[in-house]
Coordinates of C-alpha atoms in Angstrom, one line a residue:
Chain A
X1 CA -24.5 -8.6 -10.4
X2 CA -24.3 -8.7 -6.5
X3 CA -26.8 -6.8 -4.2
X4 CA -27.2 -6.6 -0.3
X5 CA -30.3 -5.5 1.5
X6 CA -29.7 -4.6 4.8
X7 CA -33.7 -4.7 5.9
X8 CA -33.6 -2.5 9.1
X9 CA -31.4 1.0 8.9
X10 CA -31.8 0.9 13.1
X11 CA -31.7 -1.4 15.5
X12 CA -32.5 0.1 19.4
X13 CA -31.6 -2.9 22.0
X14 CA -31.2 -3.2 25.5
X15 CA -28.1 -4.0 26.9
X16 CA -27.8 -7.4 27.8
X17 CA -30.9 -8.6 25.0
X18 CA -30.2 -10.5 22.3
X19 CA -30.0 -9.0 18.7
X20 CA -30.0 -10.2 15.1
X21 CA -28.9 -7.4 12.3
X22 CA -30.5 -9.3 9.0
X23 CA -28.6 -9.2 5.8
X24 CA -30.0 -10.6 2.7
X25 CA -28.2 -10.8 -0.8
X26 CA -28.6 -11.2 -4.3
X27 CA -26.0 -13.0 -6.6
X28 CA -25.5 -16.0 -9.5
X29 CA -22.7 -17.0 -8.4
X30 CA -21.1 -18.4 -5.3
X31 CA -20.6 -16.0 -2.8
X32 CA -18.1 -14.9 0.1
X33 CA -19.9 -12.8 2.9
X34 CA -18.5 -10.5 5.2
X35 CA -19.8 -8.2 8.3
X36 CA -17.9 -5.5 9.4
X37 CA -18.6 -3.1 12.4
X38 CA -17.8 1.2 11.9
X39 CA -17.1 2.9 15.1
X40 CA -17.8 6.7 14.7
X41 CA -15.3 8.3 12.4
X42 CA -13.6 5.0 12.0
X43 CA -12.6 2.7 9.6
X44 CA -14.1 -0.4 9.2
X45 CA -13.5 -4.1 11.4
X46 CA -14.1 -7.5 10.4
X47 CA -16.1 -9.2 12.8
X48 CA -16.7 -12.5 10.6
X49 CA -16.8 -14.0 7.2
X50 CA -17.9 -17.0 5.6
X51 CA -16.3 -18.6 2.7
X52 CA -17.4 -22.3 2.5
X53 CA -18.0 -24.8 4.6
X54 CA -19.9 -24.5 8.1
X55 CA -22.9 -22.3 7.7
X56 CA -22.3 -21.5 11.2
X57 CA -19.4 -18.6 11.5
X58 CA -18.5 -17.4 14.7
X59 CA -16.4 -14.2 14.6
X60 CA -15.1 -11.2 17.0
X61 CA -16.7 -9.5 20.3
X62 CA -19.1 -12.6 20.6
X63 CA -20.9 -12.5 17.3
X64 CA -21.8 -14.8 15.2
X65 CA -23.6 -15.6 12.0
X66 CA -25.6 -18.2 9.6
X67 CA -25.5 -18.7 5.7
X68 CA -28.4 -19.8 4.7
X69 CA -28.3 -20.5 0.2
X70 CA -32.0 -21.0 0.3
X71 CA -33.3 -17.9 2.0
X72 CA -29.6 -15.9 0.5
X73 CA -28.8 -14.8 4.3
X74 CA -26.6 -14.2 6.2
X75 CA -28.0 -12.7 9.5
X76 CA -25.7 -11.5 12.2
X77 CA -26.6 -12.1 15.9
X78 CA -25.3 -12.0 19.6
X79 CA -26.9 -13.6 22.3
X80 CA -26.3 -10.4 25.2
X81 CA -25.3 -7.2 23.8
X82 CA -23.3 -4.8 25.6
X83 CA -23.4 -0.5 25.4
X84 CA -20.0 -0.7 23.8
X85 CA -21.3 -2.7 20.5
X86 CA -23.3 0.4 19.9
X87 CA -22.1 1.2 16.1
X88 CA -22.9 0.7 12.6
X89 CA -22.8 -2.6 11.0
X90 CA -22.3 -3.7 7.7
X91 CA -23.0 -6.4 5.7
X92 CA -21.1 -7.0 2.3
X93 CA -20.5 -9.9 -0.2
X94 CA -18.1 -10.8 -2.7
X95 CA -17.9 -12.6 -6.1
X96 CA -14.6 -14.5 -5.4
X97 CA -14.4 -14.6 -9.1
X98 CA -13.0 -10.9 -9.3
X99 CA -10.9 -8.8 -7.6
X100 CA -12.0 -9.2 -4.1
X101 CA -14.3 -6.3 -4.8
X102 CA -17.2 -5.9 -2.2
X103 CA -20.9 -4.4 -2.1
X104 CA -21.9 -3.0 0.7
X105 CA -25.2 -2.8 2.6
X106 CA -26.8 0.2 3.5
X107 CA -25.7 -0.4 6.9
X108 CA -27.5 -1.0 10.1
X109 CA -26.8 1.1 13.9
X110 CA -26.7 -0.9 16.4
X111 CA -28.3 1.2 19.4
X112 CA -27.6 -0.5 22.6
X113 CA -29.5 1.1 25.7
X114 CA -28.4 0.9 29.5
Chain G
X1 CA -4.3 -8.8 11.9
X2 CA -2.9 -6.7 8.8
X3 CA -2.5 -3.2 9.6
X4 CA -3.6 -0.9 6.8
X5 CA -2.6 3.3 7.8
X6 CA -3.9 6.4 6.0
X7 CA -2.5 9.9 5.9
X8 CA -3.5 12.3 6.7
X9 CA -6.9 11.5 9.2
X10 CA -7.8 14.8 8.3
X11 CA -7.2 17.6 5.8
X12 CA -8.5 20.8 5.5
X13 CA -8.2 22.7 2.3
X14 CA -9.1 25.9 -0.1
X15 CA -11.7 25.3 -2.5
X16 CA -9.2 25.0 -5.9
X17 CA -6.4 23.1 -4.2
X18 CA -4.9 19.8 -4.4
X19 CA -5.4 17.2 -1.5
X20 CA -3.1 13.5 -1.2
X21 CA -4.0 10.8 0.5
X22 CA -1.9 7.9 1.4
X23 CA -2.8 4.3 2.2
X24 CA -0.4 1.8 3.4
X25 CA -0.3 -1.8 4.1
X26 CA 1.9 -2.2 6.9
X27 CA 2.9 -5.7 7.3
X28 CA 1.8 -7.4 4.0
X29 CA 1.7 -6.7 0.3
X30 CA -1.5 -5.6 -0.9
X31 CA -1.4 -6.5 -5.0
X32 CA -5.1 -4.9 -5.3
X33 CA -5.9 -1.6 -3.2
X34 CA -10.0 -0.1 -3.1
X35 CA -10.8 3.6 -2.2
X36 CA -14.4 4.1 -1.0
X37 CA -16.3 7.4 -0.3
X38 CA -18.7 7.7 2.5
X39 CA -21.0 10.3 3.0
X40 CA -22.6 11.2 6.7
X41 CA -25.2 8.2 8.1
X42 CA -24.3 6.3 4.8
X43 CA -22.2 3.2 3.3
X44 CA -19.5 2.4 1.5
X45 CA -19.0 3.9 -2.1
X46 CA -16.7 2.2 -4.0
X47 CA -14.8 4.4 -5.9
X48 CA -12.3 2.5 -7.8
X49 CA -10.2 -1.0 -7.6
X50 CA -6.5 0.1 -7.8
X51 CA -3.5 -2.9 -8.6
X52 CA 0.1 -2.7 -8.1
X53 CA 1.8 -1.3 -11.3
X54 CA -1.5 -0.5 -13.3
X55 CA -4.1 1.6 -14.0
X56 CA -6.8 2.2 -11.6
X57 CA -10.7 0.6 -12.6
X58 CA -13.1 3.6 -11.7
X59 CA -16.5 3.0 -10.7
X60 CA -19.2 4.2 -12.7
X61 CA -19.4 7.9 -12.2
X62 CA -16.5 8.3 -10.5
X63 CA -14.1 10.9 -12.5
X64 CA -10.8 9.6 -12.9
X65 CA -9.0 13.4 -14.1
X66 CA -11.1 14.6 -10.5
X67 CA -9.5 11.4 -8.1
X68 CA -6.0 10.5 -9.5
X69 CA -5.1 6.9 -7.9
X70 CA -2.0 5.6 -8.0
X71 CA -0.5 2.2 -6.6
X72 CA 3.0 2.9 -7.3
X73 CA 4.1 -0.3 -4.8
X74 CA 2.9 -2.9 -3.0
X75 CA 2.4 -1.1 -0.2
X76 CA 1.5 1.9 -0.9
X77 CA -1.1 3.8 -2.8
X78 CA -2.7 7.5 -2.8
X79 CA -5.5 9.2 -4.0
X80 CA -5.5 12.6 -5.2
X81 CA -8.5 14.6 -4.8
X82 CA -7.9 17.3 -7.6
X83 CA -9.4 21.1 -8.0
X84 CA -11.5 20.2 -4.8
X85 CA -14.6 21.6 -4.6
X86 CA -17.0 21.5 -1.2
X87 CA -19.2 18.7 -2.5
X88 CA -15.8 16.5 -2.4
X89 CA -15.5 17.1 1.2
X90 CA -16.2 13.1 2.7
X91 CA -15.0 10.7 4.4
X92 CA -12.1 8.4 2.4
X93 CA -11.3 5.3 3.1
X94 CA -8.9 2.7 1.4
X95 CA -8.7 -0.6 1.9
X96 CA -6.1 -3.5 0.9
X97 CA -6.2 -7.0 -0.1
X98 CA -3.4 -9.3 -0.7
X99 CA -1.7 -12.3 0.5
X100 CA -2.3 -12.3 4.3
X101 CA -5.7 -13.6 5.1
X102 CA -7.9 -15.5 3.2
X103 CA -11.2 -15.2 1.2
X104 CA -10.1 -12.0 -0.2
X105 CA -10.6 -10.0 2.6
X106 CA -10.1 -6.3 2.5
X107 CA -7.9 -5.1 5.3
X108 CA -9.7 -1.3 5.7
X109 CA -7.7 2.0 6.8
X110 CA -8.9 3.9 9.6
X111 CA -10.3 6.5 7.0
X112 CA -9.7 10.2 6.3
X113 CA -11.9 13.1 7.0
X114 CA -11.9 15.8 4.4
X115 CA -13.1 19.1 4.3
X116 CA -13.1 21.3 1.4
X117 CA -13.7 25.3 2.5

């Protein structure tokens, strides 16, 4: 069975400073990864997703992310933040297997300070 | 990007009553359909895997005579939260995946709000 450890619940950042939400995950098979960014009383928004290929994935809003197999992560940065990426982030994977269903993370906020 | 709606974005009700929510994929057919629960400062709770034209797969835990699903088309399907009780009162939200995109990506709702007096 699939697992995802989100390692830090908050993440306080000054705007303009780099930031890496880390993500690690547990699984026997082959994977597809996902994050996905919750603005308050919002649904949720793909911001990038890897599925094979480059370990590099760039997504939305300037983030981007690495798979790493060895370490099983897939940590989400951005090089300058800005106040408006202040939200909750969540990590998820999914056995491609099955239905598409996906664990989450416990999620991480994203505090971005002026 | 697929569009997926929900209706209402938030409900009200007695304790006792009967609450529907709607999910719709907009501009593509979504053959499977997930409903998650979320409570306050928390993540996503899967709460069962819904396909087009069969019966829903609950999670463990999750009573299927308490949250009737149904995914009557391939663009629609609703959740019933039955005899609601206060402790039901959480945020829903459905997502869909079909044939647009790739990966089996969920296309996610914008989520419903519901409060159970």
């Amino acid at each position: 069975a699939q697992s995802v450890t989100q390692l830090d619940s908050q993440v306080p950042v000054f705007e303009e400073a780099p930031v890496e939400l880390r993500c690690n995950y547990s699984s026997s098979v082959s994977v597809y990864l996902f994050w996905y960014v919750q603005y308050p009383n919002q649904g949720l928004q793909l911001l990038l997703k890897y599925l094979s290929g480059s370990t590099l994935v760039k997504g939305i809003n300037g983030f981007e992310a690495e798979f790493n197999k060895s370490q099983t992560s897939f940590h989400l940065r951005k090089p300058s933040v800005h106040i408006s990426d202040t939200a909750e982030y969540f990590c998820a994977v999914s056995d491609p297997g099955n239905t598409g269903k996906l664990i989450f993370g416990q999620g991480t906020t994203l505090q971005v300070k002026p | 990007g697929a569009v997926v709606s929900q209706h209402p974005s938030r409900v009200i009700c007695k304790s006792g009553t009967s609450v529907k929510i709607e999910c719709r994929s907009l501009d593509f057919q979504a053959t499977t359909m997930f409903w998650y629960r979320q409570f306050p400062k928390q993540s996503l709770m899967l709460m069962a895997t819904s396909n087009e034209g069969s019966k829903a797969t609950y999670e463990q835990g999750v009573e299927k005579d308490k949250f009737l699903i149904n995914h009557a088309s391939l663009t629609l399907s609703t959740l019933t939260v039955t005899s609601a009780h206060p402790e039901d009162s959480s945020f829903y939200i459905c997502s869909a995946s079909g044939n647009s995109g790739g990966g089996n990506e969920q296309f996610f709702g914008p989520g419903t709000r519901l409060t159970v007096l």
